[in-house]
Short mmCIF file of C-alpha atoms in Angstrom, two decimals:
data_model
loop_
_atom_site.label_atom_id
_atom_site.label_comp_id
_atom_site.label_asym_id
_atom_site.label_seq_id
_atom_site.Cartn_x
_atom_site.Cartn_y
_atom_site.Cartn_z
CA UNK A 23 -23.84 136.54 200.29
CA UNK A 24 -21.72 139.05 201.89
CA UNK A 25 -17.59 139.20 201.05
CA UNK A 26 -14.73 141.49 201.48
CA UNK A 27 -13.47 140.44 197.81
CA UNK A 28 -16.20 138.50 196.07
CA UNK A 29 -18.92 136.05 195.57
CA UNK A 30 -19.85 132.87 193.69
CA UNK A 31 -22.72 130.79 193.17
CA UNK A 32 -24.36 128.56 190.82
CA UNK A 33 -28.05 130.24 191.08
CA UNK A 34 -28.70 133.14 193.09
CA UNK A 35 -32.02 133.98 194.88
CA UNK A 36 -31.43 136.54 197.09
CA UNK A 37 -28.59 139.10 197.70
CA UNK A 38 -24.78 139.33 196.49
CA UNK A 39 -22.46 142.13 198.31
CA UNK A 40 -18.93 141.80 197.17
CA UNK A 41 -16.42 144.78 196.91
CA UNK A 42 -14.87 143.31 193.87
CA UNK A 43 -16.97 141.08 192.40
CA UNK A 44 -20.52 139.17 191.89
CA UNK A 45 -20.96 136.05 190.15
CA UNK A 46 -23.72 133.86 189.34
CA UNK A 47 -23.39 131.10 187.12
CA UNK A 48 -26.98 130.71 186.18
CA UNK A 49 -30.09 132.66 186.47
CA UNK A 50 -30.19 135.42 189.17
CA UNK A 51 -33.31 136.80 191.35
CA UNK A 52 -32.46 139.31 193.58
CA UNK A 53 -29.45 141.85 193.57
CA UNK A 54 -26.00 142.16 193.21
CA UNK A 55 -24.14 145.01 194.60
CA UNK A 56 -20.31 145.20 193.66
CA UNK A 57 -17.61 146.63 191.30
CA UNK A 58 -18.36 143.58 188.71
CA UNK A 59 -21.73 141.96 188.63
CA UNK A 60 -21.93 139.04 186.19
CA UNK A 61 -24.62 136.80 185.54
CA UNK A 62 -24.19 133.98 183.09
CA UNK A 63 -27.94 133.68 182.30
CA UNK A 64 -31.45 135.49 182.98
CA UNK A 65 -31.39 138.07 185.64
CA UNK A 66 -34.44 139.19 187.55
CA UNK A 67 -33.53 142.10 189.76
CA UNK A 68 -30.78 144.42 190.17
CA UNK A 69 -27.30 144.82 189.42
CA UNK A 70 -25.66 148.10 191.16
CA UNK A 71 -22.90 150.20 191.20
CA UNK A 72 -20.38 148.24 188.99
CA UNK A 73 -17.63 148.89 186.63
CA UNK A 74 -19.47 146.36 184.78
CA UNK A 75 -22.88 144.76 184.96
CA UNK A 76 -23.36 141.84 182.65
CA UNK A 77 -26.33 139.64 181.93
CA UNK A 78 -26.04 136.90 179.41
CA UNK A 79 -29.65 136.10 178.67
CA UNK A 80 -32.92 138.26 179.61
CA UNK A 81 -32.86 140.69 181.83
CA UNK A 82 -36.02 142.00 183.76
CA UNK A 83 -35.09 144.83 186.11
CA UNK A 84 -32.06 147.31 186.27
CA UNK A 85 -28.51 147.85 185.70
CA UNK A 86 -26.65 150.79 187.32
CA UNK A 87 -23.10 151.33 186.76
CA UNK A 88 -20.32 152.78 184.46
CA UNK A 89 -20.62 149.54 181.44
CA UNK A 90 -23.97 147.82 181.31
CA UNK A 91 -24.42 144.92 179.09
CA UNK A 92 -27.78 143.00 178.35
CA UNK A 93 -26.87 140.02 175.82
CA UNK A 94 -30.51 139.47 175.54
CA UNK A 95 -33.80 141.33 175.67
CA UNK A 96 -33.98 143.99 178.34
CA UNK A 97 -37.12 144.73 180.27
CA UNK A 98 -36.53 147.65 182.48
CA UNK A 99 -33.44 150.52 182.63
CA UNK A 100 -30.07 150.66 182.10
CA UNK A 101 -28.37 153.66 183.62
CA UNK A 102 -24.66 154.32 183.12
CA UNK A 103 -21.69 155.68 180.95
CA UNK A 104 -22.32 152.80 178.36
CA UNK A 105 -25.36 151.00 177.73
CA UNK A 106 -25.59 148.06 175.32
CA UNK A 107 -28.56 145.72 174.94
CA UNK A 108 -28.23 142.80 172.23
CA UNK A 109 -31.84 141.94 171.76
CA UNK A 110 -34.97 144.63 171.88
CA UNK A 111 -35.31 147.19 174.57
CA UNK A 112 -38.54 147.56 176.38
CA UNK A 113 -37.85 150.62 178.64
CA UNK A 114 -35.21 152.88 178.95
CA UNK A 115 -31.53 153.73 178.60
CA UNK A 116 -29.58 156.73 180.26
CA UNK A 117 -26.07 157.19 179.45
CA UNK A 118 -23.21 158.57 177.50
CA UNK A 119 -23.60 155.94 174.76
CA UNK A 120 -26.68 154.02 174.28
CA UNK A 121 -26.71 150.93 171.95
CA UNK A 122 -29.52 148.64 171.05
CA UNK A 123 -28.76 146.05 168.69
CA UNK A 124 -32.52 145.23 167.66
CA UNK A 125 -35.89 147.59 168.32
CA UNK A 126 -36.12 150.35 171.20
CA UNK A 127 -39.90 150.27 172.75
CA UNK A 128 -39.35 152.94 175.37
CA UNK A 129 -36.47 155.62 175.18
CA UNK A 130 -32.81 156.32 174.86
CA UNK A 131 -31.06 159.53 176.54
CA UNK A 132 -27.66 160.47 176.16
CA UNK A 133 -25.15 161.85 173.86
CA UNK A 134 -25.24 159.05 171.21
CA UNK A 135 -27.98 157.03 170.76
CA UNK A 136 -28.17 153.96 168.55
CA UNK A 137 -31.13 151.47 167.61
CA UNK A 138 -30.40 148.74 165.30
CA UNK A 139 -33.76 148.25 164.07
CA UNK A 140 -37.26 150.23 164.88
CA UNK A 141 -37.74 152.69 167.55
CA UNK A 142 -40.87 152.96 169.13
CA UNK A 143 -40.46 155.94 171.30
CA UNK A 144 -37.94 158.49 172.25
CA UNK A 145 -34.15 159.20 171.07
CA UNK A 146 -33.02 162.27 173.05
CA UNK A 147 -29.17 163.15 172.32
CA UNK A 148 -26.43 164.92 170.35
CA UNK A 149 -26.55 162.09 167.74
CA UNK A 150 -29.56 160.05 167.22
CA UNK A 151 -29.62 156.85 164.77
CA UNK A 152 -32.26 154.40 163.90
CA UNK A 153 -31.95 151.67 161.08
CA UNK A 154 -35.54 150.75 160.56
CA UNK A 155 -39.04 152.50 161.05
CA UNK A 156 -39.14 155.23 163.37
CA UNK A 157 -42.40 155.42 165.11
CA UNK A 158 -41.70 158.03 167.61
CA UNK A 159 -39.55 161.06 168.12
CA UNK A 160 -35.75 162.11 167.59
CA UNK A 161 -34.43 165.21 169.32
CA UNK A 162 -30.85 166.13 168.99
CA UNK A 163 -27.87 168.09 167.28
CA UNK A 164 -28.41 165.52 164.20
CA UNK A 165 -31.01 162.89 163.66
CA UNK A 166 -30.77 160.14 161.35
CA UNK A 167 -33.50 157.59 160.29
CA UNK A 168 -32.56 154.97 157.73
CA UNK A 169 -36.15 153.98 156.72
CA UNK A 170 -39.67 155.01 157.14
CA UNK A 171 -40.78 157.94 159.64
CA UNK A 172 -44.49 157.01 160.62
CA UNK A 173 -46.53 160.28 162.35
CA UNK A 174 -43.93 161.76 164.49
CA UNK A 175 -41.19 164.01 164.03
CA UNK A 176 -37.57 165.00 163.83
CA UNK A 177 -36.62 167.98 165.91
CA UNK A 178 -32.62 168.81 165.06
CA UNK A 179 -30.16 171.56 165.55
CA UNK A 180 -28.04 170.95 162.61
CA UNK A 181 -29.77 168.50 160.49
CA UNK A 182 -32.33 165.75 160.18
CA UNK A 183 -32.09 163.08 157.55
CA UNK A 184 -34.32 160.62 156.59
CA UNK A 185 -33.77 157.71 153.90
CA UNK A 186 -37.38 156.55 153.08
CA UNK A 187 -40.79 158.14 153.48
CA UNK A 188 -41.62 160.98 156.15
CA UNK A 189 -45.10 161.10 157.70
CA UNK A 190 -44.60 163.77 160.11
CA UNK A 191 -42.61 166.77 160.72
CA UNK A 192 -38.82 167.87 160.19
CA UNK A 193 -37.42 170.70 162.06
CA UNK A 194 -33.75 171.54 161.61
CA UNK A 195 -31.35 174.02 159.91
CA UNK A 196 -31.39 171.22 157.11
CA UNK A 197 -34.02 168.55 156.54
CA UNK A 198 -33.29 165.91 154.18
CA UNK A 199 -35.81 163.17 153.12
CA UNK A 200 -35.06 160.15 150.54
CA UNK A 201 -38.70 159.47 149.01
CA UNK A 202 -42.17 160.75 149.89
CA UNK A 203 -42.90 163.42 152.69
CA UNK A 204 -46.35 163.64 154.23
CA UNK A 205 -46.20 166.68 156.29
CA UNK A 206 -44.33 169.69 157.09
CA UNK A 207 -40.47 170.54 156.55
CA UNK A 208 -39.20 173.50 158.21
CA UNK A 209 -35.60 174.33 157.55
CA UNK A 210 -33.68 177.61 158.45
CA UNK A 211 -31.24 176.62 155.47
CA UNK A 212 -32.73 174.32 153.51
CA UNK A 213 -35.77 171.47 152.80
CA UNK A 214 -34.70 168.69 150.65
CA UNK A 215 -37.47 166.02 149.59
CA UNK A 216 -37.02 162.96 147.53
CA UNK A 217 -33.29 163.45 146.82
CA UNK A 218 -32.95 160.12 145.38
CA UNK A 219 -35.60 161.10 142.44
CA UNK A 220 -37.63 157.71 143.09
CA UNK A 221 -40.35 157.48 140.35
CA UNK A 222 -43.69 158.15 141.87
CA UNK A 223 -42.47 159.81 145.03
CA UNK A 224 -43.88 163.28 146.21
CA UNK A 225 -44.09 165.79 148.66
CA UNK A 226 -47.66 166.56 150.13
CA UNK A 227 -47.70 169.41 152.58
CA UNK A 228 -45.55 172.51 153.34
CA UNK A 229 -41.89 173.32 153.06
CA UNK A 230 -40.89 176.41 155.07
CA UNK A 231 -36.96 177.53 154.68
CA UNK A 232 -34.14 179.69 152.61
CA UNK A 233 -34.19 177.13 149.90
CA UNK A 234 -36.68 174.12 149.11
CA UNK A 235 -36.59 171.63 146.99
CA UNK A 236 -38.94 168.76 145.91
CA UNK A 237 -39.06 166.67 142.75
CA UNK A 238 -43.06 166.50 142.85
CA UNK A 239 -45.00 169.08 144.92
CA UNK A 240 -48.53 169.24 146.06
CA UNK A 241 -48.69 171.91 148.68
CA UNK A 242 -47.29 174.99 149.79
CA UNK A 243 -43.59 176.32 149.41
CA UNK A 244 -42.54 179.11 151.27
CA UNK A 245 -38.80 180.62 151.13
CA UNK A 246 -36.27 182.83 149.30
CA UNK A 247 -35.71 180.04 146.52
CA UNK A 248 -38.25 177.25 145.86
CA UNK A 249 -37.68 174.52 143.19
CA UNK A 250 -40.27 171.93 142.11
CA UNK A 251 -39.81 169.75 139.03
CA UNK A 252 -43.55 169.23 138.89
CA UNK A 253 -45.79 171.64 140.97
CA UNK A 254 -49.51 171.39 142.06
CA UNK A 255 -49.51 173.99 144.92
CA UNK A 256 -48.39 177.56 145.39
CA UNK A 257 -44.59 178.46 145.87
CA UNK A 258 -44.23 181.63 147.79
CA UNK A 259 -40.50 183.23 147.55
CA UNK A 260 -38.09 185.38 146.00
CA UNK A 261 -37.26 182.96 143.05
CA UNK A 262 -39.64 180.14 142.25
#
């Protein structure tokens, strides 16, 4: 379908090119090229160059535009200013703001990256937030993980925050972990492990920074001021 204004069809197996809009009332297999591309069903293909690209059901393919919305699972990519996926993201989002309501299995690259469940992959931006387990990497000015971090790392400029257990590495000016740390914290200003004082939680590994705090420490603390309520290891600093 080729139109100067817009195109409408019940189902699309092919191409729609409209200056203003392209609309498919059910599923789409193919290509939509226009300012507003809308599919009230599943998409297998591409939605390109839109002010808004929208898919109501699963999207297998890519959306390229200013605002990209997938109201179900995305298997592919979104590239734009604002990218939103309501279900799982299996692939990537690149934009100023990236939001996935469920799990990220791939990557988010942008100024603000938000994952509503687990992240299995990469968040790269100014501010990164993951709600559940982080089985991957966060790199940014500020990184927040609201559950466990498993086997990977957070690399931040200002701070890294992890709510539960860390099995990996934190590097930043300030590193904060809520429960047990198994690994390494390197903070130019401070490292805090088990800030919530959870019974049985401990730090097993190394803390390096001006100030290091752990309620129970089994390992090494290196800094000007090292504090551990219970120490099984070696503190190296000016004040221990």
